[in-house]
Amino acid sequence: MRFQIPVHVADRSYTVHIGPGLFAQVGNLTALALQRQAHRAFIVADARVPASVVIAVADSLKSVGLAVRSWALKPSEQDKSLASVERILIEMAKAKLERDDPVIALGGGIIGDVTGFAAAIYRRGIPVIQCPTTLLAMVDASVGGKTGVNLALAEGSLADLKKNFVGVFHQPRLVIADIDSLKTLPPRVLRCGLAECIKHGLLGAIGGDTALLSWMETRLDLFLAQDPDSLVELVSRNVAIKARIVAGDEREEADDATGGRALLNLGHTFAHAIETISHLSPDGTPKNAPLQHGEAVGLGLIAAAATSRALQLCDAATADRITTIINRAGLPTRIAGLPTDEELIAQMLHDKKVRAGELRLILPTQSGDAQVVRNPPSEAVKAGIAAIVLPV
Ligand code: GLY
């Protein structure tokens, strides 16, 4: 089973290819997608991606006449930095990459964001081909052109890491999601991707697929068992939702009443605050700290639903349904060790979505979509936090 989903954006529309065995075709698909002839290609590979996969992608690019160099990057939030971008730019210059030569981002969301940003600014912009290897990167980070890095206000401190504070929009020329790469993923990383899929399911009404959440509820065990056809359909339906929302508001400029692309941040203001707390662990054991992004997103969705419930934007059954599917996906639904509500809300106020010093939360609603709530009452936000606290 194989799907092609178009992403319509102002500059140049592109296609997301989803299916098994696609990394062997990266060369042909890249040659078809580029408008001018390229001579070289540069791969930025996630250090977790097996060498055999990097070699397969490189061989495929060589088979269409490109000279290929590659560079490995560690996929950590600390390495999602301007220093990594500078390193990649230097390596691209050493590889003599020119304006028409593509850079290939092969890995998870961090690799796609950092590589996309380097491609956007190298010689004022060269083509980037996104080859996501994690579920999260396939359904979210690789599509829509957001690129960038974190900004560390103080060295070594997660709390002072401002997530995605520096970046630009730089749409890929092509996205190639080879489902086979999910087979080698640790189960924890696959589960994290499911959190973003659940988020899309909650946006089904604006994304044009109102059945996605209930379909996911019936297939969850198949996703976790890595059933290939279920995963191809899962990625395709999620990409279609994201593509539709991005096409409607490419640069996230819609007003709060419309929502637009900002709705894709459902649960993320809670999540960004939670994931900066380095001692939090999904199962309470220090060896699994800190939370991964998808785990924080799952908790963020539950907190957003409870906030929505407190504001009477959704009912208890909707909030319970969200907690149940996150639990069934194997993601944490409550967490020990959170700071006080005031401290967490202060951290949420540092989110880059904050405008005029006011919190802007995206909350799920009864009707299968979400809405922007500016400056919510603190009691409602505290009800959201209470929903994810694990009592000791
Ligand atoms: N991940 C949210 C967006 O792409 O807008």
CSV table of C-alpha atoms and ligand atoms in Angstrom, one decimal:
chain,number,residue,atom,x,y,z
A,1,MET,CA,0.0,0.0,0.0
A,2,ARG,CA,1.4,3.4,-0.9
A,3,PHE,CA,-0.1,6.9,-0.8
A,4,GLN,CA,0.8,10.3,-2.2
A,5,ILE,CA,-0.6,13.4,-0.4
A,6,PRO,CA,-0.2,16.8,-2.0
A,7,VAL,CA,0.6,19.8,0.2
A,8,HIS,CA,-0.6,23.1,-1.4
A,9,VAL,CA,1.4,26.1,-0.3
A,10,ALA,CA,2.0,29.5,-1.9
A,11,ASP,CA,5.5,29.1,-3.1
A,12,ARG,CA,5.6,25.6,-4.5
A,13,SER,CA,3.3,22.7,-3.7
A,14,TYR,CA,4.9,19.4,-3.0
A,15,THR,CA,4.1,15.7,-2.4
A,16,VAL,CA,4.4,13.5,0.7
A,17,HIS,CA,5.1,9.9,-0.4
A,18,ILE,CA,4.1,7.3,2.2
A,19,GLY,CA,4.8,3.6,1.9
A,20,PRO,CA,7.3,0.7,2.4
A,21,GLY,CA,10.6,0.5,0.6
A,22,LEU,CA,10.7,4.2,-0.4
A,23,PHE,CA,14.2,5.0,0.7
A,24,ALA,CA,15.5,3.0,-2.2
A,25,GLN,CA,13.7,5.5,-4.4
A,26,VAL,CA,15.0,8.7,-2.8
A,27,GLY,CA,17.3,9.4,-5.8
A,28,ASN,CA,14.6,9.1,-8.5
A,29,LEU,CA,12.0,11.0,-6.5
A,30,THR,CA,14.5,13.7,-5.7
A,31,ALA,CA,15.5,14.1,-9.3
A,32,LEU,CA,11.9,14.4,-10.4
A,33,ALA,CA,11.1,16.9,-7.7
A,34,LEU,CA,14.0,19.3,-8.3
A,35,GLN,CA,13.4,21.9,-11.0
A,36,ARG,CA,17.1,22.4,-11.9
A,37,GLN,CA,19.8,19.9,-12.3
A,38,ALA,CA,21.7,19.1,-9.1
A,39,HIS,CA,25.2,17.7,-8.9
A,40,ARG,CA,25.7,17.0,-5.2
A,41,ALA,CA,23.5,16.0,-2.2
A,42,PHE,CA,24.2,16.3,1.5
A,43,ILE,CA,22.6,13.9,4.0
A,44,VAL,CA,22.1,15.0,7.6
A,45,ALA,CA,21.4,11.7,9.3
A,46,ASP,CA,20.0,11.1,12.8
A,47,ALA,CA,22.7,9.3,14.8
A,48,ARG,CA,20.0,6.7,15.8
A,49,VAL,CA,19.3,5.7,12.1
A,50,PRO,CA,21.0,2.5,11.3
A,51,ALA,CA,24.1,2.8,9.0
A,52,SER,CA,22.4,0.5,6.5
A,53,VAL,CA,19.6,3.0,6.0
A,54,VAL,CA,22.0,5.9,5.5
A,55,ILE,CA,23.9,3.8,2.9
A,56,ALA,CA,20.7,2.8,1.1
A,57,VAL,CA,19.6,6.5,0.8
A,58,ALA,CA,23.1,7.5,-0.3
A,59,ASP,CA,23.3,4.8,-2.9
A,60,SER,CA,19.9,5.8,-4.3
A,61,LEU,CA,21.1,9.4,-4.7
A,62,LYS,CA,24.3,8.2,-6.3
A,63,SER,CA,22.3,6.1,-8.8
A,64,VAL,CA,20.9,9.3,-10.3
A,65,GLY,CA,24.4,10.8,-10.7
A,66,LEU,CA,24.7,12.9,-7.5
A,67,ALA,CA,27.9,13.1,-5.4
A,68,VAL,CA,26.9,12.4,-1.8
A,69,ARG,CA,28.3,13.4,1.5
A,70,SER,CA,26.7,12.8,4.9
A,71,TRP,CA,26.9,14.0,8.5
A,72,ALA,CA,25.5,12.5,11.6
A,73,LEU,CA,23.7,14.6,14.3
A,74,LYS,CA,22.6,13.6,17.8
A,75,PRO,CA,18.8,14.1,18.2
A,76,SER,CA,18.7,15.8,21.5
A,77,GLU,CA,16.9,19.1,22.5
A,78,GLN,CA,20.4,20.5,23.5
A,79,ASP,CA,21.8,19.6,20.1
A,80,LYS,CA,18.9,21.4,18.4
A,81,SER,CA,21.1,24.5,18.5
A,82,LEU,CA,22.6,27.2,16.5
A,83,ALA,CA,26.0,25.5,17.1
A,84,SER,CA,24.7,22.4,15.3
A,85,VAL,CA,23.4,24.5,12.4
A,86,GLU,CA,26.8,26.2,12.1
A,87,ARG,CA,28.5,22.8,12.0
A,88,ILE,CA,26.2,21.6,9.3
A,89,LEU,CA,26.6,24.8,7.2
A,90,ILE,CA,30.4,24.3,7.4
A,91,GLU,CA,30.1,20.7,6.3
A,92,MET,CA,27.8,21.7,3.5
A,93,ALA,CA,30.3,24.3,2.3
A,94,LYS,CA,33.2,21.8,2.6
A,95,ALA,CA,31.1,19.5,0.4
A,96,LYS,CA,30.8,22.4,-2.1
A,97,LEU,CA,27.0,22.3,-2.1
A,98,GLU,CA,25.6,24.9,-4.6
A,99,ARG,CA,22.2,26.6,-4.8
A,100,ASP,CA,20.4,23.8,-6.7
A,101,ASP,CA,21.9,20.9,-4.6
A,102,PRO,CA,19.5,19.3,-2.1
A,103,VAL,CA,20.1,18.5,1.5
A,104,ILE,CA,18.4,15.4,2.8
A,105,ALA,CA,17.1,15.4,6.4
A,106,LEU,CA,17.1,11.7,7.4
A,107,GLY,CA,15.7,11.1,10.9
A,108,GLY,CA,13.3,12.3,13.5
A,109,GLY,CA,11.8,15.7,14.1
A,110,ILE,CA,14.8,17.3,15.6
A,111,ILE,CA,17.0,16.4,12.5
A,112,GLY,CA,14.3,17.7,10.2
A,113,ASP,CA,13.9,21.0,12.0
A,114,VAL,CA,17.7,21.6,12.3
A,115,THR,CA,18.5,20.5,8.7
A,116,GLY,CA,15.5,22.4,7.2
A,117,PHE,CA,16.8,25.6,9.0
A,118,ALA,CA,20.4,25.1,7.7
A,119,ALA,CA,19.0,24.5,4.2
A,120,ALA,CA,16.9,27.7,4.5
A,121,ILE,CA,19.9,29.9,5.3
A,122,TYR,CA,22.7,28.3,3.4
A,123,ARG,CA,23.4,30.5,0.4
A,124,ARG,CA,20.0,32.1,1.1
A,125,GLY,CA,18.2,28.9,0.6
A,126,ILE,CA,18.7,25.5,-1.0
A,127,PRO,CA,16.2,22.6,-1.5
A,128,VAL,CA,15.5,20.3,1.5
A,129,ILE,CA,14.1,16.8,1.1
A,130,GLN,CA,12.5,15.5,4.3
A,131,CYS,CA,13.0,11.8,4.9
A,132,PRO,CA,11.3,11.3,8.3
A,133,THR,CA,12.1,8.0,10.1
A,134,THR,CA,9.9,8.4,13.2
A,135,LEU,CA,6.1,8.4,13.4
A,136,LEU,CA,6.2,11.8,15.0
A,137,ALA,CA,8.3,13.3,12.2
A,138,MET,CA,6.2,11.5,9.5
A,139,VAL,CA,2.8,12.9,10.7
A,140,ASP,CA,4.0,16.3,12.0
A,141,ALA,CA,7.5,17.7,11.8
A,142,SER,CA,8.4,16.9,8.2
A,143,VAL,CA,5.3,18.5,6.8
A,144,GLY,CA,4.5,22.2,6.7
A,145,GLY,CA,7.9,23.9,6.5
A,146,LYS,CA,8.5,24.9,10.1
A,147,THR,CA,12.3,24.8,10.7
A,148,GLY,CA,14.4,26.0,13.5
A,149,VAL,CA,16.3,25.4,16.7
A,150,ASN,CA,16.1,26.0,20.5
A,151,LEU,CA,17.7,28.9,22.2
A,152,ALA,CA,19.6,28.2,25.4
A,153,LEU,CA,19.4,31.1,27.7
A,154,ALA,CA,21.7,29.4,30.2
A,155,GLU,CA,24.0,26.5,29.5
A,156,GLY,CA,23.0,23.0,30.4
A,157,SER,CA,19.5,23.9,31.9
A,158,LEU,CA,16.5,22.4,30.2
A,159,ALA,CA,14.3,25.0,31.9
A,160,ASP,CA,16.2,27.8,30.2
A,161,LEU,CA,15.9,26.2,26.8
A,162,LYS,CA,13.5,28.2,24.7
A,163,LYS,CA,12.0,25.7,22.3
A,164,ASN,CA,11.9,26.6,18.6
A,165,PHE,CA,12.6,30.2,19.4
A,166,VAL,CA,14.8,30.7,16.3
A,167,GLY,CA,13.7,29.6,12.9
A,168,VAL,CA,12.0,30.2,9.5
A,169,PHE,CA,9.4,28.7,7.3
A,170,HIS,CA,11.2,26.7,4.6
A,171,GLN,CA,8.9,24.2,2.8
A,172,PRO,CA,10.5,20.9,1.7
A,173,ARG,CA,10.6,20.1,-2.0
A,174,LEU,CA,9.5,16.6,-1.2
A,175,VAL,CA,8.7,14.4,1.8
A,176,ILE,CA,9.5,10.6,1.7
A,177,ALA,CA,8.1,8.6,4.6
A,178,ASP,CA,9.4,5.0,4.4
A,179,ILE,CA,7.2,3.0,6.7
A,180,ASP,CA,9.9,0.3,7.0
A,181,SER,CA,12.0,2.7,9.1
A,182,LEU,CA,9.4,2.4,11.9
A,183,LYS,CA,10.3,-1.2,12.4
A,184,THR,CA,13.6,-0.3,14.1
A,185,LEU,CA,12.1,2.3,16.4
A,186,PRO,CA,12.1,1.7,20.1
A,187,PRO,CA,8.5,1.2,21.3
A,188,ARG,CA,8.7,4.4,23.4
A,189,VAL,CA,9.5,6.5,20.3
A,190,LEU,CA,6.6,4.9,18.3
A,191,ARG,CA,4.2,5.7,21.2
A,192,CYS,CA,5.3,9.3,21.2
A,193,GLY,CA,4.3,9.6,17.5
A,194,LEU,CA,0.8,8.3,18.5
A,195,ALA,CA,0.4,11.4,20.7
A,196,GLU,CA,0.6,13.7,17.7
A,197,CYS,CA,-1.8,11.4,15.8
A,198,ILE,CA,-4.3,11.6,18.7
A,199,LYS,CA,-3.9,15.4,18.5
A,200,HIS,CA,-4.8,15.3,14.8
A,201,GLY,CA,-7.8,13.1,15.6
A,202,LEU,CA,-9.1,15.8,17.9
A,203,LEU,CA,-8.8,18.3,14.9
A,204,GLY,CA,-10.8,16.0,12.6
A,205,ALA,CA,-13.5,18.5,11.9
A,206,ILE,CA,-11.2,21.2,10.6
A,207,GLY,CA,-8.9,18.7,9.0
A,208,GLY,CA,-11.5,17.1,6.9
A,209,ASP,CA,-11.5,13.6,8.6
A,210,THR,CA,-14.1,13.5,11.3
A,211,ALA,CA,-13.7,9.6,11.5
A,212,LEU,CA,-10.0,9.6,12.3
A,213,LEU,CA,-10.2,9.5,16.1
A,214,SER,CA,-12.7,6.6,16.2
A,215,TRP,CA,-10.8,4.7,13.4
A,216,MET,CA,-7.6,5.1,15.6
A,217,GLU,CA,-9.5,3.8,18.6
A,218,THR,CA,-10.3,0.6,16.7
A,219,ARG,CA,-6.7,0.2,15.3
A,220,LEU,CA,-4.5,1.1,18.2
A,221,ASP,CA,-3.4,-2.4,18.9
A,222,LEU,CA,-2.4,-2.8,15.2
A,223,PHE,CA,-0.3,0.3,15.3
A,224,LEU,CA,1.5,-0.8,18.4
A,225,ALA,CA,2.0,-4.3,16.7
A,226,GLN,CA,3.6,-2.4,13.7
A,227,ASP,CA,1.0,-3.7,11.2
A,228,PRO,CA,2.4,-2.1,8.0
A,229,ASP,CA,-0.9,-1.4,6.2
A,230,SER,CA,-2.4,0.2,9.3
A,231,LEU,CA,0.7,2.4,9.7
A,232,VAL,CA,0.6,3.5,6.1
A,233,GLU,CA,-3.0,4.5,6.4
A,234,LEU,CA,-2.4,6.1,9.8
A,235,VAL,CA,0.4,8.3,8.4
A,236,SER,CA,-1.5,9.1,5.3
A,237,ARG,CA,-4.7,10.2,7.1
A,238,ASN,CA,-2.6,12.3,9.6
A,239,VAL,CA,-0.6,13.9,6.8
A,240,ALA,CA,-3.8,14.8,5.0
A,241,ILE,CA,-5.2,16.6,8.0
A,242,LYS,CA,-1.9,18.5,8.6
A,243,ALA,CA,-1.7,19.3,4.8
A,244,ARG,CA,-5.2,20.8,4.8
A,245,ILE,CA,-4.6,22.9,7.9
A,246,VAL,CA,-1.2,24.2,6.6
A,247,ALA,CA,-2.7,25.0,3.2
A,248,GLY,CA,-5.3,27.2,4.9
A,249,ASP,CA,-2.8,29.2,7.0
A,250,GLU,CA,0.7,28.4,5.9
A,251,ARG,CA,2.5,31.0,8.1
A,252,GLU,CA,0.2,30.7,11.1
A,253,GLU,CA,-1.3,34.2,10.6
A,254,ALA,CA,-5.0,33.4,11.1
A,255,ASP,CA,-6.8,35.4,13.9
A,256,ASP,CA,-7.8,33.7,17.1
A,257,ALA,CA,-11.4,33.4,16.0
A,258,THR,CA,-10.4,31.3,12.9
A,259,GLY,CA,-7.6,29.4,14.7
A,260,GLY,CA,-5.9,28.3,11.5
A,261,ARG,CA,-2.5,26.6,11.9
A,262,ALA,CA,-2.2,27.6,15.5
A,263,LEU,CA,-4.8,24.9,16.3
A,264,LEU,CA,-2.0,22.3,15.6
A,265,ASN,CA,-0.5,23.5,18.9
A,266,LEU,CA,-3.4,21.8,20.8
A,267,GLY,CA,-1.9,20.7,24.1
A,268,HIS,CA,1.5,22.1,23.3
A,269,THR,CA,1.7,25.0,25.7
A,270,PHE,CA,1.2,22.6,28.6
A,271,ALA,CA,3.6,20.1,26.9
A,272,HIS,CA,6.4,22.7,26.3
A,273,ALA,CA,6.3,23.7,30.0
A,274,ILE,CA,6.3,20.1,31.2
A,275,GLU,CA,9.1,18.9,29.0
A,276,THR,CA,11.5,21.5,30.3
A,277,ILE,CA,11.4,19.9,33.8
A,278,SER,CA,14.3,17.5,33.5
A,279,HIS,CA,13.5,15.1,36.4
A,280,LEU,CA,10.1,14.1,35.1
A,281,SER,CA,9.9,10.5,34.0
A,282,PRO,CA,7.0,8.7,32.2
A,283,ASP,CA,7.1,5.8,34.7
A,284,GLY,CA,8.7,7.6,37.7
A,285,THR,CA,12.1,5.9,37.2
A,286,PRO,CA,15.0,8.4,36.9
A,287,LYS,CA,16.6,6.4,34.1
A,288,ASN,CA,13.7,7.3,31.8
A,289,ALA,CA,13.8,11.0,32.6
A,290,PRO,CA,13.3,13.5,31.0
A,291,LEU,CA,9.9,13.1,29.2
A,292,GLN,CA,10.1,12.8,25.5
A,293,HIS,CA,8.1,15.4,23.4
A,294,GLY,CA,5.3,13.0,22.6
A,295,GLU,CA,4.8,12.0,26.2
A,296,ALA,CA,4.6,15.7,27.2
A,297,VAL,CA,2.1,16.2,24.3
A,298,GLY,CA,-0.1,13.3,25.6
A,299,LEU,CA,-0.2,14.9,29.1
A,300,GLY,CA,-0.7,18.3,27.4
A,301,LEU,CA,-3.8,17.0,25.6
A,302,ILE,CA,-5.3,15.7,28.8
A,303,ALA,CA,-4.6,19.0,30.6
A,304,ALA,CA,-6.1,20.9,27.7
A,305,ALA,CA,-9.2,18.7,27.8
A,306,ALA,CA,-9.6,19.2,31.5
A,307,THR,CA,-9.2,23.0,31.1
A,308,SER,CA,-11.8,22.9,28.3
A,309,ARG,CA,-14.1,20.9,30.5
A,310,ALA,CA,-13.7,23.5,33.3
A,311,LEU,CA,-14.6,26.2,30.8
A,312,GLN,CA,-17.6,24.1,29.6
A,313,LEU,CA,-16.2,23.9,26.1
A,314,CYS,CA,-16.4,20.1,26.2
A,315,ASP,CA,-18.1,17.5,28.3
A,316,ALA,CA,-16.7,14.9,30.7
A,317,ALA,CA,-17.2,12.1,28.2
A,318,THR,CA,-15.0,13.9,25.6
A,319,ALA,CA,-12.3,14.6,28.2
A,320,ASP,CA,-12.4,10.9,29.4
A,321,ARG,CA,-12.2,9.7,25.8
A,322,ILE,CA,-9.0,11.6,25.3
A,323,THR,CA,-7.5,10.2,28.5
A,324,THR,CA,-8.5,6.7,27.6
A,325,ILE,CA,-6.9,6.7,24.1
A,326,ILE,CA,-3.7,8.2,25.5
A,327,ASN,CA,-3.6,5.5,28.1
A,328,ARG,CA,-4.2,2.8,25.5
A,329,ALA,CA,-1.4,4.2,23.4
A,330,GLY,CA,0.9,3.4,26.3
A,331,LEU,CA,1.6,7.1,27.1
A,332,PRO,CA,1.6,8.5,30.7
A,333,THR,CA,-1.7,10.1,31.7
A,334,ARG,CA,-0.5,11.4,35.1
A,335,ILE,CA,3.0,12.5,36.3
A,336,ALA,CA,4.7,12.7,39.7
A,337,GLY,CA,7.0,15.6,40.6
A,338,LEU,CA,5.4,18.5,38.9
A,339,PRO,CA,6.2,21.9,40.4
A,340,THR,CA,3.5,24.1,41.9
A,341,ASP,CA,0.7,25.3,39.7
A,342,GLU,CA,2.1,28.9,39.8
A,343,GLU,CA,5.5,27.7,38.7
A,344,LEU,CA,4.1,25.7,35.8
A,345,ILE,CA,1.9,28.5,34.7
A,346,ALA,CA,4.9,30.9,34.8
A,347,GLN,CA,6.8,28.4,32.6
A,348,MET,CA,3.8,28.3,30.2
A,349,LEU,CA,3.9,32.1,30.0
A,350,HIS,CA,7.4,31.7,28.3
A,351,ASP,CA,5.9,29.7,25.5
A,352,LYS,CA,6.5,31.3,22.1
A,353,LYS,CA,2.7,31.4,21.4
A,354,VAL,CA,2.2,33.9,24.3
A,355,ARG,CA,1.1,37.3,22.9
A,356,ALA,CA,1.1,40.6,24.9
A,357,GLY,CA,2.1,38.6,27.9
A,358,GLU,CA,-1.2,36.6,27.8
A,359,LEU,CA,-1.5,32.9,27.7
A,360,ARG,CA,-3.1,31.5,24.5
A,361,LEU,CA,-4.3,28.0,24.9
A,362,ILE,CA,-5.6,25.8,22.2
A,363,LEU,CA,-8.4,23.7,23.7
A,364,PRO,CA,-10.4,20.7,22.3
A,365,THR,CA,-14.1,21.3,21.9
A,366,GLN,CA,-17.1,19.1,21.8
A,367,SER,CA,-17.5,19.2,18.0
A,368,GLY,CA,-14.3,17.5,17.0
A,369,ASP,CA,-12.2,20.6,16.6
A,370,ALA,CA,-10.4,23.1,18.8
A,371,GLN,CA,-10.4,26.8,19.6
A,372,VAL,CA,-8.0,29.5,20.8
A,373,VAL,CA,-8.7,30.7,24.3
A,374,ARG,CA,-6.8,33.8,25.2
A,375,ASN,CA,-6.1,34.6,28.9
A,376,PRO,CA,-8.1,31.7,30.4
A,377,PRO,CA,-9.1,32.0,34.1
A,378,SER,CA,-6.3,30.5,36.2
A,379,GLU,CA,-8.8,28.3,38.0
A,380,ALA,CA,-9.5,26.5,34.7
A,381,VAL,CA,-5.8,26.2,33.9
A,382,LYS,CA,-5.3,24.7,37.4
A,383,ALA,CA,-8.1,22.2,36.7
A,384,GLY,CA,-6.1,21.2,33.7
A,385,ILE,CA,-2.9,20.7,35.7
A,386,ALA,CA,-4.8,18.8,38.4
A,387,ALA,CA,-5.9,16.3,35.8
A,388,ILE,CA,-2.3,15.2,35.1
A,389,VAL,CA,-0.9,15.2,38.7
A,390,LEU,CA,-0.1,11.8,40.0
A,391,PRO,CA,-0.9,11.9,43.7
A,392,VAL,CA,1.9,10.7,46.0
B,1,GLY,N1,3.7,21.3,14.6
B,1,GLY,C1,2.8,22.4,14.4
B,1,GLY,C2,2.9,23.0,13.1
B,1,GLY,O1,3.5,22.5,12.2
B,1,GLY,O2,2.3,24.0,12.9
